[in-house]
Structure formats: structure tokens, C-alpha cells
């Protein structure tokens, strides 16, 4: 292939198509328990609009609730991936050998958002009030505790977590009527979670099979990023209240950038063409009342 502008433009278009194919293959299962928002600046400010109270009978004047008593500022982070292709390989029509790396680049670029969501889910740090996201806190008349400590995933511990979430109240002391509908686990707990929520029969603890009363209560969502330290973590979430517990903000889901001109420094000095992708974004744990987590150590 002659290394002229027309041919390099066609080559770049082909690489972009391969990257887009990879983007389509990325894991998007995090969207089951995570919202996405488009970011338009270096950082986003989130008013925490939770637990201000339910409907009340209108007697006298309206009661005005403040929806931004707590705020969180989340700054976008930069992420990149860059590949170098020998110019001689392109000139000798061997570029198809390298084309596959752009599909992988696309998969990895798309998977970034799930990785950020998993980081916010499993290691969120402090919430808007300065306390750990998974902690006991008060909202007006309500007290909410969305941490089960290090309790392992069992039917009994799931029942504790479910009852706890369903008892959560708003700032006015009225029940929020939350019902967990999703359990989030890593690959290590996939089989156990499916037994608890999908099997027709379960062991009653005395080696007797009984009907599974929890079948279908929660959809099992396997988070393939929950490995290593996070392997035994598990969460139940309520995802059907118009907002989800975790939020991913996307500032830039980058397209492919090229450095393949004769005047480009790398092409001149190294005889290489450079292609890279640049993403910007972040994630945050936003709504503590919509999720209960447990954090057993991975032995």
C-alpha cells in the first residue's frame, strides 16, 4: 500500500469501524443497577434528592422541602489507550494483522464504564455527609443503615438485608415502600445466588428439599469485575424508583485519534503510526437508601 493520504484515510476509517465493533461487544450489565448521565464540564454537582418526605394532606400552606441539603461534586477523570503500528507493516499490506487490536481497544473502552461503576459500588468512599456510603445515618426522623458488615451471602442474611431495606423510611418517618429487585454478585457467588433466587427447591438446613419462597424475588446480576478483594461482596438493590443507587457520568467516550502523517514525530523518528483513544468520566455511589451491601473478606 502506498502511504499516501487517501490510503491512510481509508485505513483509519477501517480501524474506526473495528473499534466501533468492539464497543458493541462491551459488557453493559452494569446498567441494570447504574444510571448514566452525560457530563458537559470538568465536574458535575449532584444535589442529593432523597428522603425529603412523601405526599401529605394539603392543609393550609404547602410544605416546601429542600432537595439539595447535601451535594456531591464529582470530577471527571482521564483514561487513554494507545497502540503503535509499524509503518512498514502498513506499506507491506500487513495491517490486517494489527486490525484486531482495535476491536479489543473498543471492547476495553466500552468496559471502562462498568469498571468505574464497580469501583463506585464496591469502594465508594465517603458520601455527601462525610460518612462512608455504606453506614448508618439519619435523615430527619429516619435512620438508615445500608451495611451488613461482613455477613456472607446466605438465605438468612439475604432475608435480613431485604427486611432492612423494606423498613427504610423517609425524613418524615413514613415508609419508603422500597422492594429490592436485584442482587449483585461476582463470579464466585454466581452459583449460590442463582440457587437462592432461581431454584425451585432449596435445602432447609436439615437436608430436606423445600419450595424456594425467594424464587424470582431478585434478578441475579453477575458483575464480572467483582473479583479478588471484591469476590465475596454482595448487594441487593432497588432499581425501580426512577433512579438507581450508582451513577456513571460520561464526559467523553472518545473516538479514535491518529498520528500517521510523515510530519508526525513518531512516524519520523520511529517509523510508526500511532492510534489512540481518550475517554473522560467518573462514577459515584449516589443513593444509599437504594442499596444494601455486605463485604466478606475473600479468603
PDB file of C-alpha atoms in Angstrom:
ATOM      1  CA  UNK A   1       0.000   0.000   0.000  1.00  0.00           C
ATOM      2  CA  UNK A   2       1.284   3.437  -0.883  1.00  0.00           C
ATOM      3  CA  UNK A   3       1.426   5.567   2.221  1.00  0.00           C
ATOM      4  CA  UNK A   4      -0.497   8.452   0.713  1.00  0.00           C
ATOM      5  CA  UNK A   5      -3.245  10.472   2.348  1.00  0.00           C
ATOM      6  CA  UNK A   6      -6.117   8.690   0.589  1.00  0.00           C
ATOM      7  CA  UNK A   7      -4.947   5.209   1.564  1.00  0.00           C
ATOM      8  CA  UNK A   8      -4.199   6.221   5.143  1.00  0.00           C
ATOM      9  CA  UNK A   9      -7.632   7.816   5.405  1.00  0.00           C
ATOM     10  CA  UNK A  10      -9.243   4.549   4.280  1.00  0.00           C
ATOM     11  CA  UNK A  11      -7.085   2.597   6.714  1.00  0.00           C
ATOM     12  CA  UNK A  12      -8.118   4.886   9.561  1.00  0.00           C
ATOM     13  CA  UNK A  13     -11.793   4.507   8.649  1.00  0.00           C
ATOM     14  CA  UNK A  14     -11.370   0.731   8.791  1.00  0.00           C
ATOM     15  CA  UNK A  15      -9.694   0.890  12.193  1.00  0.00           C
ATOM     16  CA  UNK A  16     -12.506   3.109  13.482  1.00  0.00           C
ATOM     17  CA  UNK A  17     -15.073   0.562  12.257  1.00  0.00           C
ATOM     18  CA  UNK A  18     -13.227  -2.219  14.085  1.00  0.00           C
ATOM     19  CA  UNK A  19     -13.150  -0.114  17.244  1.00  0.00           C
ATOM     20  CA  UNK A  20     -16.898   0.500  16.963  1.00  0.00           C
ATOM     21  CA  UNK A  21     -17.438  -3.243  16.604  1.00  0.00           C
ATOM     22  CA  UNK A  22     -15.562  -3.732  19.861  1.00  0.00           C
ATOM     23  CA  UNK A  23     -17.647  -1.060  21.581  1.00  0.00           C
ATOM     24  CA  UNK A  24     -20.766  -3.044  20.684  1.00  0.00           C
ATOM     25  CA  UNK A  25     -19.295  -6.109  22.405  1.00  0.00           C
ATOM     26  CA  UNK A  26     -18.568  -4.362  25.711  1.00  0.00           C
ATOM     27  CA  UNK A  27     -20.290  -5.511  28.901  1.00  0.00           C
ATOM     28  CA  UNK A  28     -23.257  -3.264  29.696  1.00  0.00           C
ATOM     29  CA  UNK A  29     -24.760  -5.328  32.521  1.00  0.00           C
ATOM     30  CA  UNK A  30     -23.870  -2.538  34.975  1.00  0.00           C
ATOM     31  CA  UNK A  31     -26.796  -0.551  33.561  1.00  0.00           C
ATOM     32  CA  UNK A  32     -29.084  -2.899  35.481  1.00  0.00           C
ATOM     33  CA  UNK A  33     -28.134  -1.136  38.725  1.00  0.00           C
ATOM     34  CA  UNK A  34     -26.460   2.030  37.487  1.00  0.00           C
ATOM     35  CA  UNK A  35     -27.668   5.262  35.851  1.00  0.00           C
ATOM     36  CA  UNK A  36     -25.726   7.050  33.145  1.00  0.00           C
ATOM     37  CA  UNK A  37     -25.592  10.831  32.805  1.00  0.00           C
ATOM     38  CA  UNK A  38     -23.881  12.946  30.173  1.00  0.00           C
ATOM     39  CA  UNK A  39     -21.355  15.357  31.628  1.00  0.00           C
ATOM     40  CA  UNK A  40     -20.706  18.716  29.966  1.00  0.00           C
ATOM     41  CA  UNK A  41     -17.969  20.196  32.132  1.00  0.00           C
ATOM     42  CA  UNK A  42     -14.898  19.257  34.186  1.00  0.00           C
ATOM     43  CA  UNK A  43     -17.020  18.258  37.154  1.00  0.00           C
ATOM     44  CA  UNK A  44     -20.659  17.729  37.989  1.00  0.00           C
ATOM     45  CA  UNK A  45     -22.505  18.733  41.148  1.00  0.00           C
ATOM     46  CA  UNK A  46     -25.229  16.371  42.323  1.00  0.00           C
ATOM     47  CA  UNK A  47     -27.943  17.530  44.725  1.00  0.00           C
ATOM     48  CA  UNK A  48     -28.878  14.515  46.802  1.00  0.00           C
ATOM     49  CA  UNK A  49     -32.636  14.427  46.297  1.00  0.00           C
ATOM     50  CA  UNK A  50     -33.575  11.607  48.639  1.00  0.00           C
ATOM     51  CA  UNK A  51     -35.816  11.014  51.597  1.00  0.00           C
ATOM     52  CA  UNK A  52     -37.348  14.507  51.822  1.00  0.00           C
ATOM     53  CA  UNK A  53     -40.769  13.080  52.542  1.00  0.00           C
ATOM     54  CA  UNK A  54     -43.818  11.537  50.926  1.00  0.00           C
ATOM     55  CA  UNK A  55     -47.142  13.066  49.866  1.00  0.00           C
ATOM     56  CA  UNK A  56     -49.093  14.781  52.649  1.00  0.00           C
ATOM     57  CA  UNK A  57     -52.611  16.035  53.015  1.00  0.00           C
ATOM     58  CA  UNK A  58     -52.742  19.662  51.920  1.00  0.00           C
ATOM     59  CA  UNK A  59     -53.929  21.650  54.914  1.00  0.00           C
ATOM     60  CA  UNK A  60     -53.005  25.326  54.999  1.00  0.00           C
ATOM     61  CA  UNK A  61     -49.929  26.339  53.032  1.00  0.00           C
ATOM     62  CA  UNK A  62     -47.691  23.964  51.108  1.00  0.00           C
ATOM     63  CA  UNK A  63     -44.749  22.452  52.972  1.00  0.00           C
ATOM     64  CA  UNK A  64     -41.591  23.131  50.995  1.00  0.00           C
ATOM     65  CA  UNK A  65     -38.828  20.527  51.106  1.00  0.00           C
ATOM     66  CA  UNK A  66     -35.210  21.344  50.290  1.00  0.00           C
ATOM     67  CA  UNK A  67     -33.967  18.894  47.680  1.00  0.00           C
ATOM     68  CA  UNK A  68     -30.316  19.897  47.885  1.00  0.00           C
ATOM     69  CA  UNK A  69     -29.468  19.701  51.555  1.00  0.00           C
ATOM     70  CA  UNK A  70     -26.430  17.660  50.601  1.00  0.00           C
ATOM     71  CA  UNK A  71     -24.371  17.901  47.428  1.00  0.00           C
ATOM     72  CA  UNK A  72     -21.608  15.840  45.868  1.00  0.00           C
ATOM     73  CA  UNK A  73     -19.062  17.167  43.414  1.00  0.00           C
ATOM     74  CA  UNK A  74     -17.597  14.560  41.049  1.00  0.00           C
ATOM     75  CA  UNK A  75     -14.638  15.488  38.862  1.00  0.00           C
ATOM     76  CA  UNK A  76     -14.132  13.678  35.569  1.00  0.00           C
ATOM     77  CA  UNK A  77     -11.012  11.578  35.186  1.00  0.00           C
ATOM     78  CA  UNK A  78      -8.952  10.938  32.049  1.00  0.00           C
ATOM     79  CA  UNK A  79      -8.344   7.495  30.541  1.00  0.00           C
ATOM     80  CA  UNK A  80      -6.401   6.525  27.432  1.00  0.00           C
ATOM     81  CA  UNK A  81      -5.220   3.571  25.361  1.00  0.00           C
ATOM     82  CA  UNK A  82      -2.626   3.909  22.613  1.00  0.00           C
ATOM     83  CA  UNK A  83      -1.287   1.491  20.001  1.00  0.00           C
ATOM     84  CA  UNK A  84       1.699   1.776  17.647  1.00  0.00           C
ATOM     85  CA  UNK A  85       1.743   0.059  14.235  1.00  0.00           C
ATOM     86  CA  UNK A  86       4.967  -0.220  12.193  1.00  0.00           C
ATOM     87  CA  UNK A  87       4.668   1.877   9.069  1.00  0.00           C
ATOM     88  CA  UNK A  88       6.421  -0.889   7.134  1.00  0.00           C
ATOM     89  CA  UNK A  89       3.628  -3.308   8.071  1.00  0.00           C
ATOM     90  CA  UNK A  90       1.085  -0.924   6.566  1.00  0.00           C
ATOM     91  CA  UNK A  91       3.195  -0.392   3.464  1.00  0.00           C
ATOM     92  CA  UNK A  92       3.536  -4.173   3.073  1.00  0.00           C
ATOM     93  CA  UNK A  93      -0.250  -4.700   3.432  1.00  0.00           C
ATOM     94  CA  UNK A  94       0.074  -6.484   6.770  1.00  0.00           C
ATOM     95  CA  UNK A  95      -2.242  -4.088   8.592  1.00  0.00           C
ATOM     96  CA  UNK A  96      -4.978  -6.737   8.957  1.00  0.00           C
ATOM     97  CA  UNK A  97      -2.740  -8.478  11.497  1.00  0.00           C
ATOM     98  CA  UNK A  98      -2.949  -5.371  13.663  1.00  0.00           C
ATOM     99  CA  UNK A  99      -6.590  -4.595  12.969  1.00  0.00           C
ATOM    100  CA  UNK A 100      -7.806  -6.936  15.685  1.00  0.00           C
ATOM    101  CA  UNK A 101      -6.193  -4.803  18.378  1.00  0.00           C
ATOM    102  CA  UNK A 102      -8.665  -2.029  17.526  1.00  0.00           C
ATOM    103  CA  UNK A 103     -11.610  -4.311  18.236  1.00  0.00           C
ATOM    104  CA  UNK A 104     -10.031  -5.138  21.594  1.00  0.00           C
ATOM    105  CA  UNK A 105      -9.423  -1.431  22.158  1.00  0.00           C
ATOM    106  CA  UNK A 106     -13.118  -0.823  21.556  1.00  0.00           C
ATOM    107  CA  UNK A 107     -14.146  -3.549  23.997  1.00  0.00           C
ATOM    108  CA  UNK A 108     -11.829  -2.131  26.657  1.00  0.00           C
ATOM    109  CA  UNK A 109     -13.056   1.396  26.035  1.00  0.00           C
ATOM    110  CA  UNK A 110     -16.671   0.311  26.435  1.00  0.00           C
ATOM    111  CA  UNK A 111     -15.852  -1.730  29.533  1.00  0.00           C
ATOM    112  CA  UNK A 112     -14.376   1.330  31.243  1.00  0.00           C
ATOM    113  CA  UNK A 113     -17.829   2.498  32.341  1.00  0.00           C
ATOM    114  CA  UNK A 114     -18.616  -0.801  34.016  1.00  0.00           C
ATOM    115  CA  UNK A 115     -15.234  -0.687  35.733  1.00  0.00           C
ATOM    116  CA  UNK A 116     -15.939   2.790  37.106  1.00  0.00           C
ATOM    117  CA  UNK A 117     -19.401   1.688  38.223  1.00  0.00           C
ATOM    118  CA  UNK A 118     -17.897  -1.334  40.016  1.00  0.00           C
ATOM    119  CA  UNK A 119     -15.349   0.863  41.763  1.00  0.00           C
ATOM    120  CA  UNK A 120     -18.144   3.162  42.970  1.00  0.00           C
ATOM    121  CA  UNK A 121     -20.241   0.154  44.037  1.00  0.00           C
ATOM    122  CA  UNK A 122     -17.572  -1.711  45.978  1.00  0.00           C
ATOM    123  CA  UNK A 123     -15.249   1.049  47.197  1.00  0.00           C
ATOM    124  CA  UNK A 124     -17.233   4.297  47.145  1.00  0.00           C
ATOM    125  CA  UNK A 125     -15.503   6.187  49.933  1.00  0.00           C
ATOM    126  CA  UNK A 126     -17.350   8.986  51.701  1.00  0.00           C
ATOM    127  CA  UNK A 127     -20.853  10.101  50.827  1.00  0.00           C
ATOM    128  CA  UNK A 128     -22.155  13.689  50.781  1.00  0.00           C
ATOM    129  CA  UNK A 129     -22.391  13.896  54.576  1.00  0.00           C
ATOM    130  CA  UNK A 130     -18.751  12.846  55.058  1.00  0.00           C
ATOM    131  CA  UNK A 131     -19.623   9.384  56.358  1.00  0.00           C
ATOM    132  CA  UNK A 132     -18.899   6.168  54.497  1.00  0.00           C
ATOM    133  CA  UNK A 133     -21.526   5.482  51.831  1.00  0.00           C
ATOM    134  CA  UNK A 134     -22.284   2.135  53.475  1.00  0.00           C
ATOM    135  CA  UNK A 135     -23.080   3.226  57.018  1.00  0.00           C
ATOM    136  CA  UNK A 136     -25.793   4.139  59.494  1.00  0.00           C
ATOM    137  CA  UNK A 137     -27.131   7.681  59.039  1.00  0.00           C
ATOM    138  CA  UNK A 138     -30.160   9.789  59.938  1.00  0.00           C
ATOM    139  CA  UNK A 139     -32.494  11.700  57.634  1.00  0.00           C
ATOM    140  CA  UNK A 140     -34.923  13.697  59.737  1.00  0.00           C
ATOM    141  CA  UNK A 141     -36.981  11.163  61.661  1.00  0.00           C
ATOM    142  CA  UNK A 142     -35.490   8.252  59.707  1.00  0.00           C
ATOM    143  CA  UNK A 143     -32.414   6.163  60.412  1.00  0.00           C
ATOM    144  CA  UNK A 144     -30.955   4.116  57.587  1.00  0.00           C
ATOM    145  CA  UNK A 145     -28.205   1.527  57.748  1.00  0.00           C
ATOM    146  CA  UNK A 146     -27.270   0.048  54.367  1.00  0.00           C
ATOM    147  CA  UNK A 147     -24.320  -2.079  55.504  1.00  0.00           C
ATOM    148  CA  UNK A 148     -24.452  -5.695  56.652  1.00  0.00           C
ATOM    149  CA  UNK A 149     -20.801  -5.636  57.637  1.00  0.00           C
ATOM    150  CA  UNK A 150     -19.081  -8.877  56.642  1.00  0.00           C
ATOM    151  CA  UNK A 151     -22.123 -11.159  56.528  1.00  0.00           C
ATOM    152  CA  UNK A 152     -21.783 -13.857  53.873  1.00  0.00           C
ATOM    153  CA  UNK A 153     -24.436 -14.459  51.240  1.00  0.00           C
ATOM    154  CA  UNK A 154     -26.948 -16.897  52.703  1.00  0.00           C
ATOM    155  CA  UNK A 155     -30.712 -17.131  52.595  1.00  0.00           C
ATOM    156  CA  UNK A 156     -30.878 -15.931  56.193  1.00  0.00           C
ATOM    157  CA  UNK A 157     -28.618 -12.923  55.583  1.00  0.00           C
ATOM    158  CA  UNK A 158     -30.482 -12.033  52.426  1.00  0.00           C
ATOM    159  CA  UNK A 159     -33.721 -12.015  54.435  1.00  0.00           C
ATOM    160  CA  UNK A 160     -32.106  -9.645  56.951  1.00  0.00           C
ATOM    161  CA  UNK A 161     -30.988  -7.304  54.159  1.00  0.00           C
ATOM    162  CA  UNK A 162     -34.386  -7.440  52.436  1.00  0.00           C
ATOM    163  CA  UNK A 163     -36.304  -6.655  55.635  1.00  0.00           C
ATOM    164  CA  UNK A 164     -33.923  -3.831  56.431  1.00  0.00           C
ATOM    165  CA  UNK A 165     -34.391  -2.117  53.073  1.00  0.00           C
ATOM    166  CA  UNK A 166     -38.164  -2.601  53.142  1.00  0.00           C
ATOM    167  CA  UNK A 167     -38.237  -0.883  56.555  1.00  0.00           C
ATOM    168  CA  UNK A 168     -36.397   2.240  55.341  1.00  0.00           C
ATOM    169  CA  UNK A 169     -38.388   5.436  55.950  1.00  0.00           C
ATOM    170  CA  UNK A 170     -38.180   8.957  54.605  1.00  0.00           C
ATOM    171  CA  UNK A 171     -37.344  12.065  56.598  1.00  0.00           C
ATOM    172  CA  UNK A 172     -40.997  12.345  57.649  1.00  0.00           C
ATOM    173  CA  UNK A 173     -40.897   8.874  59.189  1.00  0.00           C
ATOM    174  CA  UNK A 174     -43.179   7.300  56.605  1.00  0.00           C
ATOM    175  CA  UNK A 175     -42.130   4.038  54.874  1.00  0.00           C
ATOM    176  CA  UNK A 176     -40.417   4.466  51.517  1.00  0.00           C
ATOM    177  CA  UNK A 177     -42.017   1.233  50.282  1.00  0.00           C
ATOM    178  CA  UNK A 178     -38.759   0.017  48.800  1.00  0.00           C
ATOM    179  CA  UNK A 179     -38.583  -3.547  47.489  1.00  0.00           C
ATOM    180  CA  UNK A 180     -35.195  -4.976  46.423  1.00  0.00           C
ATOM    181  CA  UNK A 181     -35.354  -6.415  42.923  1.00  0.00           C
ATOM    182  CA  UNK A 182     -31.699  -7.063  42.036  1.00  0.00           C
ATOM    183  CA  UNK A 183     -28.860  -8.941  43.705  1.00  0.00           C
ATOM    184  CA  UNK A 184     -25.349  -8.080  42.517  1.00  0.00           C
ATOM    185  CA  UNK A 185     -22.591 -10.661  42.915  1.00  0.00           C
ATOM    186  CA  UNK A 186     -19.259 -11.563  41.386  1.00  0.00           C
ATOM    187  CA  UNK A 187     -18.463 -14.797  39.524  1.00  0.00           C
ATOM    188  CA  UNK A 188     -17.552 -16.621  42.756  1.00  0.00           C
ATOM    189  CA  UNK A 189     -21.088 -16.205  44.117  1.00  0.00           C
ATOM    190  CA  UNK A 190     -22.998 -16.663  40.864  1.00  0.00           C
ATOM    191  CA  UNK A 191     -23.984 -20.276  41.528  1.00  0.00           C
ATOM    192  CA  UNK A 192     -25.054 -19.582  45.095  1.00  0.00           C
ATOM    193  CA  UNK A 193     -27.097 -16.542  44.098  1.00  0.00           C
ATOM    194  CA  UNK A 194     -28.853 -18.452  41.325  1.00  0.00           C
ATOM    195  CA  UNK A 195     -29.667 -21.217  43.788  1.00  0.00           C
ATOM    196  CA  UNK A 196     -31.237 -18.713  46.179  1.00  0.00           C
ATOM    197  CA  UNK A 197     -33.225 -16.791  43.574  1.00  0.00           C
ATOM    198  CA  UNK A 198     -33.801 -19.196  40.674  1.00  0.00           C
ATOM    199  CA  UNK A 199     -34.004 -22.754  42.019  1.00  0.00           C
ATOM    200  CA  UNK A 200     -37.401 -24.394  42.536  1.00  0.00           C
ATOM    201  CA  UNK A 201     -36.212 -26.208  45.668  1.00  0.00           C
ATOM    202  CA  UNK A 202     -33.708 -25.348  48.394  1.00  0.00           C
ATOM    203  CA  UNK A 203     -32.223 -27.156  51.363  1.00  0.00           C
ATOM    204  CA  UNK A 204     -33.996 -26.254  54.598  1.00  0.00           C
ATOM    205  CA  UNK A 205     -30.810 -26.805  56.603  1.00  0.00           C
ATOM    206  CA  UNK A 206     -31.810 -30.318  57.605  1.00  0.00           C
ATOM    207  CA  UNK A 207     -31.060 -31.925  54.235  1.00  0.00           C
ATOM    208  CA  UNK A 208     -34.702 -31.676  53.217  1.00  0.00           C
ATOM    209  CA  UNK A 209     -35.679 -30.051  49.918  1.00  0.00           C
ATOM    210  CA  UNK A 210     -38.450 -27.480  50.307  1.00  0.00           C
ATOM    211  CA  UNK A 211     -40.090 -24.980  47.979  1.00  0.00           C
ATOM    212  CA  UNK A 212     -37.982 -21.898  47.385  1.00  0.00           C
ATOM    213  CA  UNK A 213     -40.090 -18.974  48.622  1.00  0.00           C
ATOM    214  CA  UNK A 214     -37.491 -16.471  47.322  1.00  0.00           C
ATOM    215  CA  UNK A 215     -37.532 -17.672  43.734  1.00  0.00           C
ATOM    216  CA  UNK A 216     -37.896 -14.673  41.430  1.00  0.00           C
ATOM    217  CA  UNK A 217     -37.687 -12.052  44.184  1.00  0.00           C
ATOM    218  CA  UNK A 218     -34.428 -10.674  42.784  1.00  0.00           C
ATOM    219  CA  UNK A 219     -32.785 -10.795  39.384  1.00  0.00           C
ATOM    220  CA  UNK A 220     -29.248 -12.128  39.654  1.00  0.00           C
ATOM    221  CA  UNK A 221     -26.812  -9.662  38.092  1.00  0.00           C
ATOM    222  CA  UNK A 222     -23.284 -11.047  37.811  1.00  0.00           C
ATOM    223  CA  UNK A 223     -20.670  -8.303  37.916  1.00  0.00           C
ATOM    224  CA  UNK A 224     -17.568  -9.764  36.284  1.00  0.00           C
ATOM    225  CA  UNK A 225     -15.430  -7.023  37.793  1.00  0.00           C
ATOM    226  CA  UNK A 226     -16.135  -8.229  41.323  1.00  0.00           C
ATOM    227  CA  UNK A 227     -13.098 -10.469  41.731  1.00  0.00           C
ATOM    228  CA  UNK A 228     -10.105 -10.503  44.060  1.00  0.00           C
ATOM    229  CA  UNK A 229     -10.873  -8.345  47.096  1.00  0.00           C
ATOM    230  CA  UNK A 230     -14.474  -7.931  45.907  1.00  0.00           C
ATOM    231  CA  UNK A 231     -15.105 -11.603  45.122  1.00  0.00           C
ATOM    232  CA  UNK A 232     -17.335 -12.301  48.157  1.00  0.00           C
ATOM    233  CA  UNK A 233     -19.087  -8.928  48.254  1.00  0.00           C
ATOM    234  CA  UNK A 234     -22.818  -8.934  47.531  1.00  0.00           C
ATOM    235  CA  UNK A 235     -25.503  -6.303  47.263  1.00  0.00           C
ATOM    236  CA  UNK A 236     -29.258  -6.048  46.980  1.00  0.00           C
ATOM    237  CA  UNK A 237     -30.657  -3.030  45.166  1.00  0.00           C
ATOM    238  CA  UNK A 238     -33.959  -1.383  44.396  1.00  0.00           C
ATOM    239  CA  UNK A 239     -33.723  -0.217  40.779  1.00  0.00           C
ATOM    240  CA  UNK A 240     -37.337   0.683  40.029  1.00  0.00           C
ATOM    241  CA  UNK A 241     -37.747   4.049  41.718  1.00  0.00           C
ATOM    242  CA  UNK A 242     -36.835   6.300  38.792  1.00  0.00           C
ATOM    243  CA  UNK A 243     -33.194   6.449  39.890  1.00  0.00           C
ATOM    244  CA  UNK A 244     -30.559   3.844  40.652  1.00  0.00           C
ATOM    245  CA  UNK A 245     -28.033   3.677  43.508  1.00  0.00           C
ATOM    246  CA  UNK A 246     -24.898   4.162  41.389  1.00  0.00           C
ATOM    247  CA  UNK A 247     -24.311   6.804  38.710  1.00  0.00           C
ATOM    248  CA  UNK A 248     -21.762   6.878  35.890  1.00  0.00           C
ATOM    249  CA  UNK A 249     -21.078  10.243  34.292  1.00  0.00           C
ATOM    250  CA  UNK A 250     -19.685  10.328  30.759  1.00  0.00           C
ATOM    251  CA  UNK A 251     -17.811  13.420  29.669  1.00  0.00           C
ATOM    252  CA  UNK A 252     -16.131  11.924  26.626  1.00  0.00           C
ATOM    253  CA  UNK A 253     -16.485   8.492  25.074  1.00  0.00           C
ATOM    254  CA  UNK A 254     -13.590   9.038  22.725  1.00  0.00           C
ATOM    255  CA  UNK A 255     -13.322   8.215  19.073  1.00  0.00           C
ATOM    256  CA  UNK A 256     -10.049   7.097  17.523  1.00  0.00           C
ATOM    257  CA  UNK A 257      -7.235   9.670  17.230  1.00  0.00           C
ATOM    258  CA  UNK A 258      -4.492   9.257  14.633  1.00  0.00           C
ATOM    259  CA  UNK A 259      -0.842  10.211  14.299  1.00  0.00           C
ATOM    260  CA  UNK A 260       0.087   8.769  10.903  1.00  0.00           C
ATOM    261  CA  UNK A 261       1.446  11.684   8.877  1.00  0.00           C
ATOM    262  CA  UNK A 262       5.028  11.938   7.683  1.00  0.00           C
ATOM    263  CA  UNK A 263       5.485  15.055   9.778  1.00  0.00           C
ATOM    264  CA  UNK A 264       4.329  13.395  12.986  1.00  0.00           C
ATOM    265  CA  UNK A 265       7.247  12.929  15.345  1.00  0.00           C
ATOM    266  CA  UNK A 266       6.801   9.219  15.968  1.00  0.00           C
ATOM    267  CA  UNK A 267       6.438   8.484  12.258  1.00  0.00           C
ATOM    268  CA  UNK A 268       9.636  10.419  11.554  1.00  0.00           C
ATOM    269  CA  UNK A 269      11.800   9.038  14.354  1.00  0.00           C
ATOM    270  CA  UNK A 270      10.399   5.537  14.879  1.00  0.00           C
ATOM    271  CA  UNK A 271       8.696   4.791  11.542  1.00  0.00           C
ATOM    272  CA  UNK A 272       5.491   4.018  13.449  1.00  0.00           C
ATOM    273  CA  UNK A 273       1.893   5.134  13.162  1.00  0.00           C
ATOM    274  CA  UNK A 274       0.156   5.918  16.450  1.00  0.00           C
ATOM    275  CA  UNK A 275      -3.554   5.457  17.174  1.00  0.00           C
ATOM    276  CA  UNK A 276      -5.173   6.174  20.493  1.00  0.00           C
ATOM    277  CA  UNK A 277      -8.439   6.677  22.294  1.00  0.00           C
ATOM    278  CA  UNK A 278      -9.262   9.112  25.099  1.00  0.00           C
ATOM    279  CA  UNK A 279     -12.219   8.794  27.482  1.00  0.00           C
ATOM    280  CA  UNK A 280     -13.254  11.107  30.305  1.00  0.00           C
ATOM    281  CA  UNK A 281     -15.699  10.284  33.037  1.00  0.00           C
ATOM    282  CA  UNK A 282     -16.294   9.176  36.606  1.00  0.00           C
ATOM    283  CA  UNK A 283     -18.777   7.348  38.810  1.00  0.00           C
ATOM    284  CA  UNK A 284     -20.309   7.829  42.232  1.00  0.00           C
ATOM    285  CA  UNK A 285     -22.388   5.971  44.761  1.00  0.00           C
ATOM    286  CA  UNK A 286     -25.352   8.315  44.966  1.00  0.00           C
ATOM    287  CA  UNK A 287     -28.377   6.811  46.716  1.00  0.00           C
ATOM    288  CA  UNK A 288     -27.636   4.875  49.937  1.00  0.00           C
ATOM    289  CA  UNK A 289     -31.280   4.007  50.591  1.00  0.00           C
ATOM    290  CA  UNK A 290     -31.494   2.072  47.314  1.00  0.00           C
ATOM    291  CA  UNK A 291     -28.794  -0.478  48.091  1.00  0.00           C
ATOM    292  CA  UNK A 292     -27.641  -2.679  50.967  1.00  0.00           C
ATOM    293  CA  UNK A 293     -24.154  -4.157  50.800  1.00  0.00           C
ATOM    294  CA  UNK A 294     -22.137  -6.809  52.601  1.00  0.00           C
ATOM    295  CA  UNK A 295     -18.365  -7.139  52.469  1.00  0.00           C
ATOM    296  CA  UNK A 296     -16.979 -10.547  53.490  1.00  0.00           C
ATOM    297  CA  UNK A 297     -13.245 -10.967  53.116  1.00  0.00           C
ATOM    298  CA  UNK A 298     -12.058 -13.131  50.247  1.00  0.00           C
ATOM    299  CA  UNK A 299     -10.128 -15.956  51.886  1.00  0.00           C
TER     300      UNK A 299
END
